[in-house]
PDB file of C-alpha atoms in Angstrom:
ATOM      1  CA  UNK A  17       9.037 130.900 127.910  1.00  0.00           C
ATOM      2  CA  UNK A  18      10.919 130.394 124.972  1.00  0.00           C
ATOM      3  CA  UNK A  19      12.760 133.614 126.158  1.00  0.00           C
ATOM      4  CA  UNK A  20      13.852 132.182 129.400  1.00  0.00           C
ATOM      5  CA  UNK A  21      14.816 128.961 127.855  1.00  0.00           C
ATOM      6  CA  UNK A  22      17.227 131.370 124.813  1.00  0.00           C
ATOM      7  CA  UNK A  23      18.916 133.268 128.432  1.00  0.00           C
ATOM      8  CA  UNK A  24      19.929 130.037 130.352  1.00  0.00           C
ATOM      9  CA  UNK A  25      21.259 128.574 126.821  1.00  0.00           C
ATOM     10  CA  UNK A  26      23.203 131.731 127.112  1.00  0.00           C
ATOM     11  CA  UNK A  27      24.386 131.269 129.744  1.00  0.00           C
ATOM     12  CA  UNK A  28      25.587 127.447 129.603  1.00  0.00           C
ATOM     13  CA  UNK A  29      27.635 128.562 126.349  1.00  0.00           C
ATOM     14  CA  UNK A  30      29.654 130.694 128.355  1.00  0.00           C
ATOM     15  CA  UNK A  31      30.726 128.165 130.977  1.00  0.00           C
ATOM     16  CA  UNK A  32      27.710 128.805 133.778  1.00  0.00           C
ATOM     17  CA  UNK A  33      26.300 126.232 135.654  1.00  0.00           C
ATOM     18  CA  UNK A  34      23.018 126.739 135.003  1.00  0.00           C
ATOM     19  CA  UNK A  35      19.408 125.737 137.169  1.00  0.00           C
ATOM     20  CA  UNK A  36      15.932 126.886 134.706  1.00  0.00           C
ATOM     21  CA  UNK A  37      13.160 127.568 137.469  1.00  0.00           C
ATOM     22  CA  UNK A  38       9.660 128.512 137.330  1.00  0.00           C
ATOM     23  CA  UNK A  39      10.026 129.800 141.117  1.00  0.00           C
ATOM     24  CA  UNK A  40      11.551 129.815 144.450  1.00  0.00           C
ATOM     25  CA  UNK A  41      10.104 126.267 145.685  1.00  0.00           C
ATOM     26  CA  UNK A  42      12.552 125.038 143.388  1.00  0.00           C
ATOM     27  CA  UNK A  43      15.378 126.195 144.665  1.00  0.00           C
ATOM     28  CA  UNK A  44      18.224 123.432 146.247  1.00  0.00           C
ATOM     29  CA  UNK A  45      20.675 124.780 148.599  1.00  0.00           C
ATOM     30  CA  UNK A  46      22.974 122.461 147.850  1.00  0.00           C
ATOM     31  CA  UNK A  47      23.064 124.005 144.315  1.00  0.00           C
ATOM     32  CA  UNK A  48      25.416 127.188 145.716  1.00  0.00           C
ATOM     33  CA  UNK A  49      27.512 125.277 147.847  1.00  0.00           C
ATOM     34  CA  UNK A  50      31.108 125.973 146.496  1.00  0.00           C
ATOM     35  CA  UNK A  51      30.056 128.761 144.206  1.00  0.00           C
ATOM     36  CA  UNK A  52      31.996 131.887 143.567  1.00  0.00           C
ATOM     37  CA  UNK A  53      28.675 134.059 141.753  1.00  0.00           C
ATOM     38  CA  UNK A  54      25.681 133.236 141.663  1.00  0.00           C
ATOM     39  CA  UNK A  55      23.365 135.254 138.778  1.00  0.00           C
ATOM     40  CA  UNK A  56      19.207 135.453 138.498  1.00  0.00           C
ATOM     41  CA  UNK A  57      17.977 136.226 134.853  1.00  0.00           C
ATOM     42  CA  UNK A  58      14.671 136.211 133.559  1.00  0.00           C
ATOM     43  CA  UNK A  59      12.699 136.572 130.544  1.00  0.00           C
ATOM     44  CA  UNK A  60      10.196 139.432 129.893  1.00  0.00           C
ATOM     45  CA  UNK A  61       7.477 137.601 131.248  1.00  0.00           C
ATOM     46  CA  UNK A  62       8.296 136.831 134.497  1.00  0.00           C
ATOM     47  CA  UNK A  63       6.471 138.786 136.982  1.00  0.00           C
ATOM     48  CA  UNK A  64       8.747 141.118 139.534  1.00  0.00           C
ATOM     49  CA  UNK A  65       7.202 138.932 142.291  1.00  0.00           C
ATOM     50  CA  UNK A  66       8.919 136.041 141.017  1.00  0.00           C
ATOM     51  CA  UNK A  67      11.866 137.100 140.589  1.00  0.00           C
ATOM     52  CA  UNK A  68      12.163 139.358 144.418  1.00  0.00           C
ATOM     53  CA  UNK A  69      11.116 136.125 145.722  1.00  0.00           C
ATOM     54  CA  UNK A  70      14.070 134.020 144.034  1.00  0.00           C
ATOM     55  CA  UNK A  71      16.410 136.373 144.742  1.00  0.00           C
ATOM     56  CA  UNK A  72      15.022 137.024 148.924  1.00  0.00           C
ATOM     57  CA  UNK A  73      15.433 133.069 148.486  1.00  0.00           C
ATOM     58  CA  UNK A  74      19.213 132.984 147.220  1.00  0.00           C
ATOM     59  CA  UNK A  75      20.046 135.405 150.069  1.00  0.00           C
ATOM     60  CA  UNK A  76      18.396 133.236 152.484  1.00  0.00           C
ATOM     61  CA  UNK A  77      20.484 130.678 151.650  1.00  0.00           C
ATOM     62  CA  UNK A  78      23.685 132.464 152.256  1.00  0.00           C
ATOM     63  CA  UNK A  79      24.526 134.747 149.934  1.00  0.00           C
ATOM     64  CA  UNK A  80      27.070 137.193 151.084  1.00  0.00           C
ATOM     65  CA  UNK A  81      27.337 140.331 148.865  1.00  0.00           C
ATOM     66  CA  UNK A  82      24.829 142.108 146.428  1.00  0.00           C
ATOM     67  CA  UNK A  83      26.024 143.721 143.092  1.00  0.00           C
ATOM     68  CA  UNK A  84      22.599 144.155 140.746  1.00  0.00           C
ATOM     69  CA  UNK A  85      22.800 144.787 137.125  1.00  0.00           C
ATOM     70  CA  UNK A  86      20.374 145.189 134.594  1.00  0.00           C
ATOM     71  CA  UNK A  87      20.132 145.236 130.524  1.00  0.00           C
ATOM     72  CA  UNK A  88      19.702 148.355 129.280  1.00  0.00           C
TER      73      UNK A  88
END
């Protein structure tokens, strides 16, 4: 969405390395390797599934610590 697209332009203007995915199959691990934070963001439109899924992926892949934070 054009939403989605607006968040990871965001995000690139403040220095983030950013990866735009429809869902988790698109996920590289190699992608994390070496990084300090990783964030998920999503537009309005993405459905809750989605975005549990991406983030069950992320841990998968070796995540160590948890800190959520949402827009209010």
């Amino acid at each position: 969405s054009n939403n989605t697209r607006h968040l990871a332009e965001t995000c690139r203007r403040q220095g983030a390395v950013v990866y735009q995915i429809e869902g988790e199959s698109e996920l590289e691990p190699g992608w994390l390797e070496g990084a300090e934070c990783v964030g998920i963001t999503a537009g309005t439109s993405t459905p809750p599934e989605t975005i549990a899924a991406v983030h069950a992926a992320v841990m998968r892949m070796g995540a160590q610590q948890e800190t959520t934070r949402t827009a209010a």
